[in-house]
Coordinates of C-alpha atoms in Angstrom, one line a residue:
E192 CA -45.3 37.7 33.2
S193 CA -48.0 39.9 31.7
K194 CA -46.5 39.2 28.2
M195 CA -46.6 35.6 28.8
A196 CA -50.4 35.7 29.7
E197 CA -51.0 37.6 26.4
E198 CA -48.8 35.7 24.0
G199 CA -49.3 32.1 25.5
E200 CA -46.7 29.6 26.6
F201 CA -43.3 30.7 27.1
K202 CA -40.3 28.3 26.7
P203 CA -37.1 29.2 28.5
I204 CA -34.4 30.2 26.1
P205 CA -31.6 27.4 25.9
T206 CA -27.9 28.9 26.5
F207 CA -24.7 27.0 26.9
T208 CA -21.5 28.1 28.6
V209 CA -18.2 26.0 28.8
G210 CA -15.3 26.6 31.3
M211 CA -13.7 25.3 34.5
E212 CA -15.1 25.9 37.8
N213 CA -15.2 29.6 38.8
S214 CA -13.7 30.6 35.6
P215 CA -14.4 34.2 34.1
D216 CA -16.8 33.0 31.5
V217 CA -18.8 30.6 33.8
M218 CA -19.2 33.2 36.6
A219 CA -20.1 36.0 34.1
A220 CA -22.7 33.8 32.4
K221 CA -24.4 32.8 35.6
A222 CA -24.6 36.6 36.7
V223 CA -26.2 37.3 33.3
V224 CA -28.7 34.6 33.6
E225 CA -29.7 35.6 37.1
N226 CA -30.3 39.2 35.9
L227 CA -32.5 38.0 33.1
G228 CA -34.8 36.3 35.4
G229 CA -33.2 33.1 36.2
E230 CA -34.2 29.6 35.3
E231 CA -37.7 30.7 34.7
F232 CA -36.6 32.4 31.6
I233 CA -33.2 31.0 30.8
D234 CA -32.4 27.3 30.5
H235 CA -28.7 27.7 31.2
K236 CA -26.4 24.7 31.0
I237 CA -22.8 24.8 32.0
R238 CA -20.4 22.3 30.7
C239 CA -17.6 22.3 33.3
F240 CA -14.5 20.3 32.4
T241 CA -11.3 19.5 34.2
P242 CA -7.8 19.4 32.7
D243 CA -7.6 15.5 33.0
E244 CA -10.5 14.9 30.8
V245 CA -9.1 17.0 27.9
F246 CA -5.8 15.5 27.1
D247 CA -7.2 12.3 25.6
T248 CA -9.5 14.3 23.3
I249 CA -6.7 16.5 21.7
P250 CA -5.8 14.0 18.9
K251 CA -9.6 13.8 17.9
I252 CA -9.9 17.6 17.9
I253 CA -6.9 18.0 15.7
Y254 CA -8.3 15.3 13.4
H255 CA -11.7 17.4 13.0
M256 CA -9.9 20.7 12.9
E257 CA -7.3 19.8 10.3
T258 CA -4.7 22.2 11.6
Y259 CA -1.6 22.5 13.9
E260 CA -2.2 26.1 14.6
A261 CA -1.4 26.3 18.4
E262 CA -3.7 29.3 19.2
L263 CA -6.5 27.8 17.3
I264 CA -6.2 24.4 19.0
R265 CA -6.2 26.1 22.5
S266 CA -9.6 27.6 21.7
S267 CA -10.9 24.5 19.9
I268 CA -10.6 22.3 22.9
P269 CA -13.4 24.1 25.1
N270 CA -15.3 24.7 21.9
W271 CA -15.5 20.9 21.4
F272 CA -17.0 20.2 24.9
L273 CA -19.4 23.2 24.4
A274 CA -20.7 21.8 20.9
E275 CA -20.9 18.2 22.4
A276 CA -23.1 19.5 25.3
A277 CA -25.3 21.9 23.2
A278 CA -25.9 19.0 20.4
K279 CA -27.8 17.1 23.1
D280 CA -30.5 19.7 23.4
V281 CA -30.7 21.7 20.1
K282 CA -29.8 21.5 16.4
M283 CA -28.7 25.1 16.0
V284 CA -26.9 27.7 18.0
L285 CA -26.1 31.5 17.7
T286 CA -22.5 32.4 18.4
G287 CA -20.6 35.7 18.9
E288 CA -18.0 35.2 16.2
G289 CA -17.0 38.3 14.3
S290 CA -17.8 40.9 17.0
D291 CA -14.2 41.5 17.9
E292 CA -13.1 41.6 14.4
L293 CA -15.6 44.4 13.7
F294 CA -15.3 46.4 17.0
A295 CA -11.6 46.0 17.9
G296 CA -12.3 43.7 20.7
Y297 CA -8.9 42.0 21.5
L298 CA -6.9 43.4 24.4
Y299 CA -3.8 44.0 22.2
F300 CA -5.7 46.8 20.4
Q301 CA -4.8 49.1 23.3
D302 CA -1.2 49.4 21.8
A303 CA -2.4 50.6 18.5
E304 CA -1.2 54.2 17.9
T305 CA -3.4 55.5 15.2
P306 CA -7.1 54.9 13.9
T307 CA -5.5 53.9 10.6
Q308 CA -3.6 51.0 12.3
V309 CA -6.8 49.9 13.9
Q310 CA -8.7 49.8 10.8
N311 CA -5.9 48.0 8.9
E312 CA -5.7 45.4 11.7
L313 CA -9.5 44.8 11.7
R314 CA -9.3 44.2 7.9
R315 CA -6.3 41.7 8.4
I316 CA -8.0 39.7 11.2
Y317 CA -11.4 40.0 9.5
G318 CA -9.7 38.3 6.4
M319 CA -8.5 35.4 8.6
L320 CA -11.9 34.6 10.1
G321 CA -12.4 31.6 7.6
N322 CA -9.1 30.2 8.7
I323 CA -9.3 30.7 12.4
N324 CA -12.6 31.7 14.3
L325 CA -15.0 30.4 11.7
H326 CA -12.9 27.4 10.9
R327 CA -13.2 26.4 14.7
T328 CA -16.8 27.2 14.9
D329 CA -17.6 25.1 11.8
R330 CA -15.5 22.1 12.4
M331 CA -16.4 21.7 16.3
T332 CA -20.0 22.1 15.8
M333 CA -20.3 19.9 12.7
A334 CA -18.2 17.3 14.4
H335 CA -21.4 16.8 16.8
G336 CA -24.0 17.5 14.1
L337 CA -24.7 21.0 15.4
E338 CA -25.2 24.1 13.2
A339 CA -23.7 27.4 14.3
R340 CA -24.9 30.8 12.9
V341 CA -23.0 34.0 13.4
P342 CA -25.3 37.1 13.4
F343 CA -22.5 39.6 13.9
L344 CA -21.3 38.6 10.5
D345 CA -24.4 39.7 8.6
T346 CA -23.1 41.3 5.6
E347 CA -25.0 44.6 6.0
F348 CA -24.1 44.9 9.7
T349 CA -20.5 44.2 8.7
R350 CA -20.5 46.8 6.1
L351 CA -22.0 49.5 8.4
I352 CA -19.7 48.8 11.4
M353 CA -16.6 48.7 9.2
S354 CA -17.6 52.2 7.7
I355 CA -17.6 53.8 11.1
N356 CA -14.6 56.1 11.8
P357 CA -11.9 53.8 13.3
E358 CA -11.1 56.7 15.8
R359 CA -14.3 55.6 17.7
K360 CA -12.7 52.0 18.0
M361 CA -9.5 53.2 19.6
V362 CA -8.7 51.6 22.9
D363 CA -7.5 53.6 26.1
P364 CA -5.0 51.4 28.1
E365 CA -6.1 53.2 31.3
A366 CA -9.7 52.3 30.5
V367 CA -8.5 48.8 30.2
K368 CA -6.9 48.9 33.6
N369 CA -10.0 50.4 35.3
N370 CA -12.6 48.3 33.3
A371 CA -14.1 51.4 32.1
R372 CA -15.5 53.2 29.2
G373 CA -12.9 53.5 26.4
R374 CA -11.7 50.1 26.8
E375 CA -11.8 47.4 23.9
K376 CA -15.1 47.0 22.1
T377 CA -16.6 50.0 23.9
M378 CA -19.0 50.8 21.1
L379 CA -20.6 47.4 21.3
R380 CA -20.7 47.4 25.2
E381 CA -22.6 50.8 25.1
L382 CA -25.3 49.2 23.0
F383 CA -26.2 47.0 25.9
E384 CA -25.7 49.6 28.6
G385 CA -28.6 50.5 30.9
P386 CA -32.0 48.5 31.3
N387 CA -33.9 47.3 28.3
S388 CA -37.7 47.8 27.8
D389 CA -38.4 45.1 30.4
G390 CA -36.1 46.8 33.0
E391 CA -33.4 44.0 32.7
T392 CA -29.7 44.9 32.7
I393 CA -26.4 43.3 32.2
P394 CA -24.3 43.4 35.4
E395 CA -21.5 46.0 35.0
P396 CA -18.8 43.5 36.0
V397 CA -19.8 41.5 32.9
L398 CA -20.5 44.6 30.7
W399 CA -17.1 46.0 31.3
R400 CA -14.9 42.9 32.0
A401 CA -11.8 42.2 29.9
K402 CA -12.3 40.6 26.5
A403 CA -11.0 37.0 26.9
M404 CA -10.3 34.6 24.0
Q405 CA -12.1 31.3 24.6
C406 CA -9.1 29.5 25.7
E407 CA -8.6 32.4 28.2
G408 CA -12.1 32.9 29.5
V409 CA -12.6 29.2 30.4
G410 CA -10.0 29.4 33.1
E411 CA -7.1 31.9 33.7
D412 CA -4.7 29.1 34.3
W413 CA -6.1 26.8 31.6
V414 CA -3.5 27.6 28.9
A415 CA -0.6 27.1 31.2
I416 CA -1.9 23.6 32.5
L417 CA -2.4 22.5 28.8
Q418 CA 1.0 23.7 27.8
R419 CA 2.8 22.0 30.8
Q420 CA 1.0 18.6 30.1
V421 CA 1.7 18.5 26.3
S422 CA 5.1 19.8 26.5
S423 CA 6.0 16.8 28.8
L424 CA 5.1 14.6 25.9
V425 CA 8.0 16.2 23.6
T426 CA 11.6 15.4 24.4
D427 CA 14.4 17.9 24.2
E428 CA 15.9 16.0 21.5
E429 CA 12.8 16.2 19.3
M430 CA 12.9 20.0 19.7
E431 CA 16.6 20.1 18.7
N432 CA 15.7 18.3 15.5
A433 CA 12.4 20.2 15.0
A434 CA 13.6 22.1 11.9
S435 CA 14.7 18.9 10.0
T436 CA 11.6 17.0 11.1
F437 CA 9.4 19.8 10.1
P438 CA 11.2 22.2 7.7
L439 CA 8.0 24.0 6.8
N440 CA 6.5 26.1 9.6
T441 CA 8.9 24.7 12.1
P442 CA 7.6 24.4 15.6
H443 CA 8.9 26.9 18.1
T444 CA 7.8 25.4 21.3
K445 CA 7.2 21.8 22.7
E446 CA 3.4 22.6 22.6
E447 CA 3.5 23.5 18.9
Y448 CA 5.5 20.3 18.2
Y449 CA 3.0 18.2 20.0
Y450 CA 0.2 19.5 17.8
R451 CA 2.3 19.2 14.7
R452 CA 3.2 15.5 15.4
I453 CA -0.5 14.7 15.7
F454 CA -1.4 16.5 12.6
E455 CA 1.3 14.7 10.7
E456 CA 0.0 11.3 11.9
N457 CA -3.4 12.1 10.6
F458 CA -2.6 14.2 7.5
P459 CA 1.1 13.3 6.2
K460 CA 2.6 15.7 3.9
M461 CA -0.3 18.2 4.1
D462 CA 1.3 20.8 6.3
H463 CA 1.4 23.3 3.5
V464 CA -2.3 23.6 3.4
V465 CA -2.6 25.1 7.1
N466 CA -2.8 28.9 7.3
L467 CA -1.0 30.2 10.5
W468 CA -1.0 33.4 12.3
E469 CA 2.1 35.5 11.3
G470 CA 4.5 35.4 14.2
G471 CA 2.7 32.5 16.0
G472 CA -0.3 34.3 17.2
R473 CA -3.1 36.8 16.4
A474 CA -1.3 39.8 18.0
M475 CA 2.1 39.2 16.5
G476 CA 0.9 40.2 13.1
A477 CA -0.3 43.6 13.9
E478 CA 1.5 46.8 12.6
W479 CA 2.3 47.7 16.1
K480 CA 4.2 45.9 18.8
S481 CA 2.2 44.7 21.9
D482 CA 3.9 43.1 24.9
L483 CA 0.6 41.6 26.0
Y484 CA 1.0 38.4 24.0
T485 CA 3.6 36.0 23.1
R486 CA 3.1 33.0 20.8
E487 CA 2.3 31.0 24.0
G488 CA -0.6 33.3 24.8
L489 CA -1.6 36.2 27.1
K490 CA 1.3 37.1 29.6
N491 CA -0.8 38.5 32.4
V492 CA -3.8 36.4 32.9
D493 CA -4.8 38.3 35.9
L494 CA -6.5 40.9 33.7
L495 CA -9.1 38.4 32.8
T496 CA -10.3 38.1 36.6
H497 CA -13.4 39.8 37.6
S498 CA -15.4 40.5 40.9
L499 CA -17.9 37.9 40.2
Q500 CA -15.5 35.0 40.6
K501 CA -15.5 33.4 44.2
E502 CA -12.4 33.9 46.2
K503 CA -10.9 36.1 43.7
K504 CA -12.7 39.3 44.5
D505 CA -9.8 40.7 46.3
N506 CA -7.5 40.3 43.4
A507 CA -10.0 41.7 40.8
V508 CA -10.4 45.4 39.9
A509 CA -13.2 46.5 42.1
L510 CA -16.4 46.7 40.1
S511 CA -18.9 46.7 42.7
A512 CA -18.8 50.6 42.7
T513 CA -19.6 52.1 39.4
P514 CA -16.5 53.9 38.0
R515 CA -16.9 57.6 37.5
Q516 CA -16.8 57.3 33.8
M517 CA -19.9 55.1 34.0
R518 CA -21.7 57.4 36.3
T519 CA -21.7 60.2 33.7
S520 CA -24.7 60.7 31.6
S521 CA -24.4 58.5 28.5
R522 CA -26.4 58.1 25.4
S523 CA -29.2 55.4 25.6
S524 CA -28.8 52.2 23.9
N525 CA -31.7 53.2 21.5
N526 CA -30.0 56.5 20.6
L527 CA -26.6 54.7 19.9
F528 CA -28.3 52.0 17.9
Q529 CA -29.8 54.7 15.6
K530 CA -26.5 56.6 15.3
L531 CA -25.0 53.1 13.9
G532 CA -27.7 53.5 11.1
F533 CA -30.6 51.1 12.5
S534 CA -34.0 51.9 13.1
R535 CA -36.4 50.1 15.6
R536 CA -38.7 47.7 14.1
N537 CA -42.0 46.8 15.6

């Protein structure tokens, strides 16, 4: 308030979240907004969607995305609704694309055996950004006349983070289980640990929650609901003839077949221009084997649930009591930021 008096009128920062009611992303976003001062400082708008309103939109999304990559389409669906909502209020948004490709943010990194494997995988998925994450961000925002910017992918920042010893990005499976230091993307989480200069903090259940891909964070059961619905629109006979119908990049599941059929209707004989994840998903192309994911997504979606979700607290890992790893004395955000090679600017 004193700063507002000195610097003049303050306009609440517009922020946007998409998800189903009580989803991991929605409840985490609400908690962050509350900790940062609430509606006085943050103009937070939530675009809640229901499965029923999604299905008629899928052909339109595939048309704009120009892809039949299943994992990408799953994330593009909530992204469509998010961009549509944001475009009503702003012309430009900042998004978090790239952070997982720099800091080893995906859950399957816990199965990496060596730092070299981690570094190689980061390079591989970074190289796919233009075909996957950034492709989605660009197409879904531009479909609504919205510009997206990606600060994590600043070239100097990227060069710096990728030059760090990958041993510091190794993921401890036990830390993943306990939502504790050492889990995926710990280096980035530590930058935001503890109060800032204004005494504001990110709630620990948010700071140390499991990384969720966008199609996962919008609702633990969202992908399963989506797959059941679209699979019902593909017959067994169509699947039996999938190899002859689509000899290139033949669909392995009814979900994949459904997306492919829509793509072919819009872009006949253009299937060769689509770049797919090797093995049917991001995790399947890694140098190591991970049992966390199949081509149909994350096996155990309970990993995504956190204690801020209503009626799910009993099932979530207890985060109200700070884990012992978090109670230990840690480096301050400023010190860690300086160790990464940055200096504070006035």
